[in-house]
Amino acid sequence: MKFSEAEENYIKSIYHLQLSNNKVSATLLAAAVNTKAASVTDMLKKLQLKKLINYKPYQSFTLTDKGNKVALDIIRKHRLWEFFLVSKLGFKWDEVHAIAEELEHISSEELILRLDNFLDNPSFDPHGDPIPDRNGKIKFIPQKNLSAAPLKKELIVSSIKDQSSEMLELLKHYHIGIGTKMKINKRFDFDGSVEIKIDKLPVAIVSEQMAKNIFCKI
Amino acid sequence: MKFSEAEENYIKSIYHLQLSNNKVSATLLAAAVNTKAASVTDMLKKLQLKKLINYKPYQSFTLTDKGNKVALDIIRKHRLWEFFLVSKLGFKWDEVHAIAEELEHISSEELILRLDNFLDNPSFDPHGDPIPDRNGKIKFIPQKNLSAAPLKKELIVSSIKDQSSEMLELLKHYHIGIGTKMKINKRFDFDGSVEIKIDKLPVAIVSEQMAKNIFCKI
DNA sequence: TAATATATTTAGACGAATCTAATAATTATT
DNA sequence: AATAATTATTAGATTCGTCTAAATATATTA
Ligand SMILES: [Mn+2]
Ligand SMILES: [Mn+2]
Ligand SMILES: [Mn+2]
Ligand SMILES: [Mn+2]
């Protein structure tokens, strides 16, 4: 079954919201797809008709199994394209999101299969997020953010939650990227800030807000 | 200025029709974009408002300079993507058109710049059609079809006009592709058919219809 | 629990792109 | 030049995705 670009964007956003906020509201979804709540309601009815979501008016909604599969398929495409853009075309990891947002809607199955192969079947995108395989299976990595990870242990940055350009700017300033190795020296209770040590760099302190968005393999 | 996918498809089709049929009619255009003449009329008005075509009701229309630039930009994207699909992903030349038809609408300038570079700035797509450079400049090759090319001279197939799957099937059967070397032995006046000789293959006869669609460097 | 605040849905409209059927203009043919 | 055939345009709908404003349901809190 084929879906419109709008439908795909809604589905994908519901998936993401479900992961982080587990209760998905019309208002949250509206913000995610950059539209108004009224438009969301309209779309929810369509998605329900197509059996992509479970939805009763005035109640929060969830993806059906079918909806979940569709979401994973779009996310797979999005992340494979991001990987392509960074690894083959030399884009920086903070430049690829908007382009992948378009590319993810190209419909050819065969294209994605071949792209996946061309890229040597990567498991993680440039932001450290897992790329679902063609069956929607995701390679799960146990990870903890800097507010939860253990002290004095070698950590490897594995993904960044908030991928806004503001966040990515700050990361660049700290010389932090996917794969960066660091140790946590100390956590400060007063403001939740965290002192970290990266290889040859002087110690640095990151805010709690930032720490919560930086995930590491443990 | 950004254009919708529909607008881009119309513009591109007008460009192509202008090249081959030089008088572009609403009916022809309707067939090319797979729609009805009434819809074409509606779109023509929009394109005129955006100064992409010269159009007076009931008269035939042409692209403006601006329209021409837009067309060349889309064609550039289409052909670069086709080149990518064949050279990097291993698609056959008869499998890429439909996919490029979608990819050509991805909007990022930077993406195309980098793709072009990644592909080593190719001048011709897998069907032998020239790829406009970023300024819309096209590398022109003098070529003649098999109904017009000289006899007994070494010819190199440089492009195929009709790129329907039927045509491409037939070409495969004859072992003819871009770059194939051949000589014309004889042309038959009765039906316009042409006897050709390809390197190690036995002589073969192609129909006039086919001959007119196979272009060679001379 | 009743009042208030917040979130969601409906009603009604709009722009884009399409369609069919009817009409009008152009072109070709007697 | 008049008629017939062809082609193009308009009129009126439809579908999709969106909007604002009004109405309604749910959640909060006094
Ligand atoms: Mn998208
Ligand atoms: Mn990503
Ligand atoms: Mn297209
Ligand atoms: Mn081509």
Coordinates of C-alpha atoms (C1' of nucleotides) and ligand atoms in Angstrom, one line a residue:
Chain A
M1 CA 0.0 0.0 0.0
K2 CA 1.3 3.5 -0.9
F3 CA 0.9 6.5 1.4
S4 CA 1.1 10.2 0.7
E5 CA 4.1 12.2 1.9
A6 CA 1.9 13.9 4.5
E7 CA 0.6 10.5 5.8
E8 CA 4.2 9.2 6.0
N9 CA 5.3 12.2 8.0
Y10 CA 2.5 11.9 10.5
I11 CA 3.1 8.2 10.9
K12 CA 6.8 8.7 11.4
S13 CA 6.2 11.4 14.0
I14 CA 3.8 9.4 15.9
Y15 CA 6.4 6.6 16.1
H16 CA 9.0 9.0 17.4
L17 CA 6.7 10.6 19.9
Q18 CA 5.6 7.2 21.1
L19 CA 9.2 6.3 21.9
S20 CA 10.0 9.4 23.9
N21 CA 6.7 10.7 25.3
N22 CA 4.8 7.4 25.2
K23 CA 1.5 9.3 25.4
V24 CA 1.0 11.0 22.1
S25 CA -1.4 14.0 22.0
A26 CA -2.8 15.9 19.1
T27 CA -1.0 19.0 20.1
L28 CA 2.4 17.3 20.4
L29 CA 1.9 15.7 17.0
A30 CA 0.8 19.0 15.5
A31 CA 4.0 20.6 16.7
A32 CA 6.0 17.7 15.3
V33 CA 4.6 17.9 11.8
N34 CA 4.5 21.6 11.9
T35 CA 0.7 22.1 11.6
K36 CA -2.4 22.8 13.7
A37 CA -4.3 20.4 16.0
A38 CA -7.4 20.6 13.8
S39 CA -5.4 19.3 10.8
V40 CA -4.1 16.5 13.0
T41 CA -7.6 15.4 13.9
D42 CA -8.5 15.2 10.2
M43 CA -5.4 13.2 9.5
L44 CA -6.0 10.9 12.5
K45 CA -9.4 9.9 10.9
K46 CA -7.7 9.0 7.7
L47 CA -4.9 7.0 9.3
Q48 CA -7.5 5.1 11.3
L49 CA -9.5 4.3 8.2
K50 CA -6.3 2.8 6.8
K51 CA -5.7 0.8 10.0
L52 CA -2.5 2.6 10.8
I53 CA -3.5 3.8 14.2
N54 CA -5.8 2.9 17.0
Y55 CA -7.9 6.0 17.7
K56 CA -11.1 7.0 19.5
P57 CA -12.0 10.7 19.5
Y58 CA -10.8 12.6 22.5
Q59 CA -8.5 9.8 23.5
S60 CA -4.8 9.4 22.9
F61 CA -3.8 7.1 20.0
T62 CA -1.2 4.6 19.2
L63 CA 0.3 3.0 16.0
T64 CA -1.1 -0.4 15.0
D65 CA 1.3 -3.1 14.1
K66 CA 0.8 -2.1 10.5
G67 CA 1.5 1.5 11.4
N68 CA 4.6 0.5 13.2
K69 CA 5.9 -1.3 10.2
V70 CA 5.3 1.6 7.9
A71 CA 7.0 4.0 10.4
L72 CA 10.1 1.7 10.6
D73 CA 10.2 1.6 6.8
I74 CA 10.3 5.4 6.5
I75 CA 12.8 5.7 9.3
R76 CA 15.0 3.1 7.6
K77 CA 14.9 5.1 4.4
H78 CA 15.6 8.4 6.3
R79 CA 18.6 7.1 8.1
L80 CA 20.1 5.2 5.1
W81 CA 19.9 8.4 3.1
E82 CA 21.5 10.4 5.9
F83 CA 24.3 7.8 6.0
F84 CA 24.7 8.2 2.3
L85 CA 24.8 11.9 2.4
V86 CA 27.5 11.9 5.1
S87 CA 29.6 9.0 4.0
K88 CA 29.5 9.4 0.3
L89 CA 28.7 13.1 -0.4
G90 CA 30.7 14.5 2.5
F91 CA 27.9 16.4 4.2
K92 CA 28.4 17.2 7.9
W93 CA 26.1 15.3 10.2
D94 CA 24.2 18.5 11.1
E95 CA 23.4 19.3 7.4
V96 CA 21.6 16.1 6.4
H97 CA 18.3 16.0 8.2
A98 CA 16.2 18.3 6.0
I99 CA 17.4 16.6 2.8
A100 CA 16.7 13.1 4.2
E101 CA 13.2 14.4 5.2
E102 CA 12.5 14.6 1.4
L103 CA 14.5 11.6 0.3
E104 CA 12.7 9.3 2.7
H105 CA 9.6 9.6 0.6
I106 CA 11.1 8.2 -2.6
S107 CA 9.1 5.0 -3.1
S108 CA 11.2 2.4 -4.9
E109 CA 11.9 -0.7 -2.7
E110 CA 14.6 -1.8 -5.0
L111 CA 16.4 1.6 -4.6
I112 CA 16.6 1.2 -0.9
L113 CA 17.8 -2.4 -1.1
R114 CA 20.6 -1.4 -3.4
L115 CA 21.4 1.7 -1.5
D116 CA 21.7 -0.3 1.7
N117 CA 24.0 -2.7 -0.1
F118 CA 26.1 0.1 -1.6
L119 CA 26.6 1.5 1.9
D120 CA 27.6 -1.9 3.3
N121 CA 24.4 -2.3 5.3
P122 CA 25.1 0.2 8.0
S123 CA 23.5 -0.3 11.4
F124 CA 23.6 3.3 12.6
D125 CA 23.1 6.7 11.0
P126 CA 25.4 9.7 11.4
H127 CA 23.6 10.7 14.6
G128 CA 24.1 7.3 16.2
D129 CA 20.5 6.3 15.6
P130 CA 19.9 2.6 14.6
I131 CA 18.9 1.9 11.0
P132 CA 16.1 -0.7 10.9
D133 CA 16.9 -3.6 8.6
R134 CA 14.5 -4.5 5.7
N135 CA 12.3 -6.4 8.2
G136 CA 12.1 -3.5 10.5
K137 CA 14.5 -5.0 13.0
I138 CA 16.6 -2.5 15.0
K139 CA 20.0 -3.2 16.4
F140 CA 19.6 -2.2 20.0
I141 CA 22.6 -0.8 21.9
P142 CA 22.4 -0.4 25.7
Q143 CA 23.3 3.2 26.3
K144 CA 23.0 5.8 29.1
N145 CA 23.1 9.6 28.9
L146 CA 25.8 11.6 30.8
S147 CA 23.4 12.2 33.7
A148 CA 23.0 8.5 34.3
A149 CA 26.3 6.9 33.1
P150 CA 28.8 5.7 35.7
L151 CA 31.8 7.9 36.8
K152 CA 35.4 7.3 35.9
K153 CA 34.6 4.7 33.2
E154 CA 35.6 5.0 29.6
L155 CA 32.5 6.0 27.6
I156 CA 31.9 6.2 23.9
V157 CA 29.4 8.6 22.6
S158 CA 26.8 6.6 20.6
S159 CA 24.0 9.0 19.9
I160 CA 22.6 12.4 20.4
K161 CA 18.9 12.8 21.2
D162 CA 18.3 16.5 20.5
Q163 CA 19.6 17.0 17.0
S164 CA 18.7 20.7 16.6
S165 CA 21.3 22.9 15.0
E166 CA 21.8 24.7 18.3
M167 CA 22.7 21.4 20.0
L168 CA 25.0 20.4 17.2
E169 CA 26.7 23.7 17.3
L170 CA 27.5 23.2 21.0
L171 CA 28.7 19.7 20.4
K172 CA 31.1 20.9 17.8
H173 CA 32.4 23.5 20.3
Y174 CA 33.1 20.8 22.8
H175 CA 34.6 18.5 20.2
I176 CA 32.0 15.9 20.9
G177 CA 30.7 13.6 18.1
I178 CA 29.6 10.0 17.6
G179 CA 32.5 7.8 18.7
T180 CA 34.1 10.4 21.0
K181 CA 35.7 8.8 24.0
M182 CA 35.3 10.4 27.4
K183 CA 35.2 9.9 31.2
I184 CA 32.9 11.5 33.7
N185 CA 35.0 13.0 36.5
K186 CA 32.2 14.4 38.7
R187 CA 28.5 15.3 38.7
F188 CA 27.4 18.5 40.5
D189 CA 24.2 18.2 42.5
F190 CA 23.6 21.9 42.5
D191 CA 22.7 22.2 38.8
G192 CA 23.2 18.7 37.5
S193 CA 26.2 19.8 35.4
V194 CA 28.8 17.2 34.6
E195 CA 32.6 17.4 34.4
I196 CA 34.0 15.4 31.6
K197 CA 37.4 14.6 30.2
I198 CA 38.0 13.9 26.6
D199 CA 41.3 12.3 25.5
K200 CA 43.7 15.2 24.9
L201 CA 41.4 18.1 25.7
P202 CA 41.3 20.0 29.0
V203 CA 38.4 19.0 31.4
A204 CA 35.1 20.6 30.5
I205 CA 31.8 21.0 32.2
V206 CA 28.5 20.4 30.3
S207 CA 25.1 21.5 31.5
E208 CA 22.5 19.0 32.8
Q209 CA 20.4 19.8 29.7
M210 CA 23.2 18.8 27.5
A211 CA 24.2 15.8 29.5
K212 CA 20.7 14.4 29.2
N213 CA 21.0 14.5 25.4
I214 CA 24.4 12.8 25.0
F215 CA 24.1 9.0 25.1
C216 CA 27.1 6.6 25.5
K217 CA 27.8 3.0 25.2
I218 CA 28.6 1.7 28.6
Chain B
M1 CA 11.7 30.3 -6.5
K2 CA 10.3 26.9 -5.6
F3 CA 7.9 25.0 -7.8
S4 CA 5.5 22.1 -7.1
E5 CA 6.2 18.6 -8.3
A6 CA 3.4 19.0 -10.8
E7 CA 4.7 22.3 -12.1
E8 CA 8.1 20.9 -12.5
N9 CA 6.8 17.9 -14.5
Y10 CA 4.8 20.2 -16.8
I11 CA 7.8 22.5 -17.4
K12 CA 10.1 19.6 -18.1
S13 CA 7.6 18.0 -20.6
I14 CA 7.1 21.3 -22.4
Y15 CA 10.9 21.5 -22.8
H16 CA 11.1 18.0 -24.2
L17 CA 8.2 18.5 -26.6
Q18 CA 9.6 21.8 -27.8
L19 CA 12.8 20.0 -28.8
S20 CA 11.1 17.2 -30.8
N21 CA 7.8 18.6 -31.9
N22 CA 8.6 22.3 -31.7
K23 CA 4.9 23.1 -31.7
V24 CA 3.6 22.2 -28.3
S25 CA -0.1 21.6 -28.1
A26 CA -2.3 21.1 -25.0
T27 CA -3.2 17.6 -26.1
L28 CA 0.4 16.6 -26.6
L29 CA 1.4 18.0 -23.2
A30 CA -1.6 16.3 -21.6
A31 CA -0.4 12.9 -22.9
A32 CA 3.2 13.7 -21.8
V33 CA 2.2 14.4 -18.2
N34 CA -0.4 11.7 -18.2
T35 CA -3.5 13.9 -17.6
K36 CA -6.3 15.6 -19.5
A37 CA -6.3 18.6 -21.7
A38 CA -8.6 20.5 -19.3
S39 CA -6.0 20.1 -16.6
V40 CA -3.3 21.3 -18.9
T41 CA -5.2 24.5 -19.5
D42 CA -5.5 25.2 -15.8
M43 CA -1.8 24.6 -15.3
L44 CA -0.8 26.8 -18.3
K45 CA -2.5 29.7 -16.6
K46 CA -0.5 29.1 -13.5
L47 CA 2.7 28.8 -15.3
Q48 CA 2.0 31.9 -17.2
L49 CA 1.4 33.8 -14.0
K50 CA 4.8 32.7 -12.8
K51 CA 6.3 33.9 -16.1
L52 CA 7.5 30.4 -17.0
I53 CA 5.7 30.2 -20.3
N54 CA 4.4 32.6 -23.1
Y55 CA 0.8 31.7 -23.5
K56 CA -2.3 33.2 -25.1
P57 CA -5.5 31.2 -25.0
Y58 CA -6.1 29.0 -28.0
Q59 CA -2.5 29.6 -29.2
S60 CA 0.4 27.3 -28.8
F61 CA 2.9 28.2 -26.1
T62 CA 6.6 28.3 -25.4
L63 CA 8.9 28.3 -22.4
T64 CA 10.2 31.7 -21.4
D65 CA 14.0 32.0 -20.7
K66 CA 13.1 31.6 -17.1
G67 CA 11.1 28.5 -17.9
N68 CA 13.9 27.1 -19.9
K69 CA 16.3 27.5 -17.0
V70 CA 14.0 25.7 -14.7
A71 CA 13.5 22.9 -17.2
L72 CA 17.2 22.4 -17.6
D73 CA 17.7 22.4 -13.9
I74 CA 15.2 19.6 -13.5
I75 CA 16.7 17.7 -16.4
R76 CA 20.1 18.0 -14.9
K77 CA 18.9 16.5 -11.7
H78 CA 17.0 13.7 -13.5
R79 CA 20.0 12.7 -15.5
L80 CA 22.5 13.0 -12.6
W81 CA 20.3 10.7 -10.5
E82 CA 20.0 8.2 -13.4
F83 CA 23.8 8.2 -13.7
F84 CA 24.1 7.6 -10.0
L85 CA 21.6 4.7 -10.1
V86 CA 23.4 3.0 -12.9
S87 CA 27.0 3.7 -12.0
K88 CA 26.8 3.4 -8.2
L89 CA 23.8 1.2 -7.5
G90 CA 24.1 -1.1 -10.4
F91 CA 20.7 -0.6 -11.9
K92 CA 20.2 -1.4 -15.6
W93 CA 19.7 1.6 -17.8
D94 CA 16.1 0.5 -18.5
E95 CA 15.2 0.5 -14.8
V96 CA 16.1 4.0 -13.7
H97 CA 13.7 6.3 -15.4
A98 CA 10.8 6.0 -13.0
I99 CA 13.0 6.4 -10.0
A100 CA 14.7 9.5 -11.4
E101 CA 11.2 10.9 -12.1
E102 CA 10.8 11.1 -8.3
L103 CA 14.4 12.0 -7.4
E104 CA 14.5 14.9 -9.8
H105 CA 12.2 16.8 -7.4
I106 CA 14.4 16.8 -4.3
S107 CA 15.1 20.4 -3.8
S108 CA 18.5 20.8 -2.3
E109 CA 21.0 22.7 -4.5
E110 CA 23.9 21.6 -2.4
L111 CA 22.9 17.9 -2.8
I112 CA 23.1 18.1 -6.5
L113 CA 26.4 19.9 -6.4
R114 CA 27.9 17.3 -4.3
L115 CA 26.3 14.4 -6.2
D116 CA 27.7 15.8 -9.4
N117 CA 31.1 15.9 -7.8
F118 CA 30.7 12.4 -6.4
L119 CA 30.0 11.1 -9.9
D120 CA 32.9 13.0 -11.4
N121 CA 30.8 15.5 -13.3
P122 CA 29.4 13.2 -15.9
S123 CA 28.4 14.8 -19.3
F124 CA 26.0 12.1 -20.4
D125 CA 23.4 10.0 -18.7
P126 CA 23.0 6.2 -19.1
H127 CA 20.8 6.7 -22.2
G128 CA 23.4 8.9 -23.9
D129 CA 21.5 12.1 -23.2
P130 CA 23.6 15.1 -22.2
I131 CA 23.6 16.3 -18.6
P132 CA 23.3 20.1 -18.3
D133 CA 26.0 21.6 -16.1
R134 CA 25.0 23.8 -13.2
N135 CA 24.6 26.8 -15.5
G136 CA 22.3 24.9 -17.8
K137 CA 25.0 24.4 -20.4
I138 CA 24.7 21.2 -22.5
K139 CA 27.5 19.4 -24.2
F140 CA 26.3 18.9 -27.7
I141 CA 27.4 15.9 -29.7
P142 CA 26.8 15.8 -33.5
Q143 CA 24.9 12.6 -34.1
K144 CA 22.8 10.9 -36.7
N145 CA 20.3 8.1 -36.5
L146 CA 20.8 4.9 -38.4
S147 CA 18.5 6.1 -41.2
A148 CA 20.7 9.1 -41.8
A149 CA 24.2 8.0 -40.9
P150 CA 26.7 7.1 -43.7
L151 CA 27.3 3.5 -44.9
K152 CA 30.4 1.5 -44.2
K153 CA 31.7 3.8 -41.5
E154 CA 32.5 2.9 -37.9
L155 CA 29.6 4.3 -35.8
I156 CA 29.3 4.4 -32.0
V157 CA 25.9 4.4 -30.5
S158 CA 25.6 7.6 -28.5
S159 CA 21.9 7.8 -27.5
I160 CA 18.5 6.3 -27.8
K161 CA 15.5 8.5 -28.5
D162 CA 12.5 6.3 -27.6
Q163 CA 13.3 4.9 -24.1
S164 CA 10.2 2.8 -23.7
S165 CA 10.7 -0.6 -22.1
E166 CA 9.6 -2.1 -25.4
M167 CA 12.4 -0.3 -27.2
L168 CA 15.0 -1.2 -24.5
E169 CA 13.9 -4.9 -24.7
L170 CA 14.5 -4.9 -28.4
L171 CA 17.9 -3.2 -28.0
K172 CA 18.9 -5.8 -25.5
H173 CA 18.0 -8.5 -28.0
Y174 CA 20.2 -6.9 -30.7
H175 CA 23.0 -6.4 -28.1
I176 CA 22.9 -2.7 -28.8
G177 CA 23.7 -0.2 -26.0
I178 CA 25.4 3.2 -25.6
G179 CA 28.9 2.8 -26.8
T180 CA 28.2 -0.2 -29.1
K181 CA 30.3 0.0 -32.3
M182 CA 28.7 -0.9 -35.6
K183 CA 28.7 -0.4 -39.4
I184 CA 25.8 0.0 -41.7
N185 CA 26.1 -2.4 -44.6
K186 CA 23.0 -1.4 -46.5
R187 CA 19.7 0.4 -46.4
F188 CA 16.6 -1.1 -48.1
D189 CA 14.4 1.4 -49.8
F190 CA 11.3 -0.8 -49.7
D191 CA 10.7 -0.5 -46.0
G192 CA 13.6 1.7 -44.8
S193 CA 15.1 -1.2 -42.9
V194 CA 18.9 -1.2 -42.2
E195 CA 21.4 -4.0 -42.2
I196 CA 24.1 -3.5 -39.5
K197 CA 27.2 -5.3 -38.4
I198 CA 28.3 -5.3 -34.8
D199 CA 31.8 -6.5 -34.0
K200 CA 31.6 -10.2 -33.4
L201 CA 27.9 -10.7 -34.1
P202 CA 26.3 -11.9 -37.3
V203 CA 24.8 -9.2 -39.5
A204 CA 21.3 -8.1 -38.4
I205 CA 18.5 -6.0 -39.9
V206 CA 16.7 -3.4 -37.9
S207 CA 13.4 -1.8 -38.8
E208 CA 13.2 1.8 -40.0
Q209 CA 11.2 2.6 -36.9
M210 CA 14.1 1.3 -34.8
A211 CA 16.8 2.9 -37.0
K212 CA 15.3 6.3 -36.5
N213 CA 15.6 6.0 -32.7
I214 CA 19.2 4.9 -32.6
F215 CA 21.7 7.8 -32.7
C216 CA 25.4 7.5 -33.3
K217 CA 28.5 9.6 -33.2
I218 CA 29.8 10.1 -36.7
Chain C
dT1 C1' -18.0 18.6 43.2
dA2 C1' -18.3 22.6 40.7
dA3 C1' -15.8 26.0 38.2
dT4 C1' -12.0 26.8 35.3
dA5 C1' -8.4 25.8 32.2
dT6 C1' -6.8 23.0 28.6
dA7 C1' -7.1 19.9 24.8
dT8 C1' -9.7 18.1 21.0
dT9 C1' -13.0 18.0 17.5
dT10 C1' -16.3 20.1 14.2
dA11 C1' -17.9 23.5 10.9
dG12 C1' -16.8 25.9 7.1
dA13 C1' -13.4 27.7 3.8
dC14 C1' -9.4 27.6 0.8
dG15 C1' -5.6 26.4 -2.7
dA16 C1' -3.7 22.9 -5.5
dA17 C1' -4.4 19.5 -8.9
dT18 C1' -7.3 16.8 -10.9
dC19 C1' -11.7 15.1 -13.5
dT20 C1' -16.1 15.0 -16.9
dA21 C1' -19.3 17.3 -19.8
dA22 C1' -20.4 21.3 -22.2
dT23 C1' -19.0 25.2 -25.0
dA24 C1' -16.2 27.9 -28.0
dA25 C1' -12.3 28.7 -31.1
dT26 C1' -9.4 27.1 -34.7
dT27 C1' -8.2 24.3 -38.7
dA28 C1' -9.3 21.4 -42.4
dT29 C1' -12.4 19.9 -46.1
dT30 C1' -15.6 20.2 -49.2
Chain D
dA1 C1' -16.9 30.6 -48.0
dA2 C1' -19.6 27.4 -45.5
dT3 C1' -19.5 23.2 -43.0
dA4 C1' -17.3 19.6 -40.5
dA5 C1' -13.8 17.9 -37.6
dT6 C1' -10.4 18.8 -34.3
dT7 C1' -8.6 21.2 -30.4
dA8 C1' -8.8 24.2 -26.4
dT9 C1' -11.2 26.4 -22.8
dT10 C1' -14.8 26.9 -19.2
dA11 C1' -18.1 25.3 -15.8
dG12 C1' -18.8 22.7 -12.0
dA13 C1' -17.1 18.7 -9.0
dT14 C1' -13.9 16.1 -6.2
dT15 C1' -9.9 14.9 -3.2
dC16 C1' -6.1 16.2 -0.3
dG17 C1' -4.1 18.8 3.1
dT18 C1' -4.5 22.7 5.3
dC19 C1' -6.5 26.9 8.0
dT20 C1' -9.5 29.8 11.7
dA21 C1' -13.1 30.1 14.8
dA22 C1' -16.5 28.0 17.4
dA23 C1' -18.2 24.1 20.1
dT24 C1' -17.3 20.3 23.1
dA25 C1' -15.0 17.1 25.9
dT26 C1' -11.5 16.1 29.3
dA27 C1' -8.4 17.5 33.1
dT28 C1' -7.1 20.5 36.9
dT29 C1' -7.8 22.8 40.9
dA30 C1' -10.1 25.3 44.2
Ligands
MN1 MN 9.6 13.7 5.4
MN2 MN 19.4 10.8 12.0
MN3 MN 9.1 13.9 -12.1
MN4 MN 17.8 9.5 -19.3

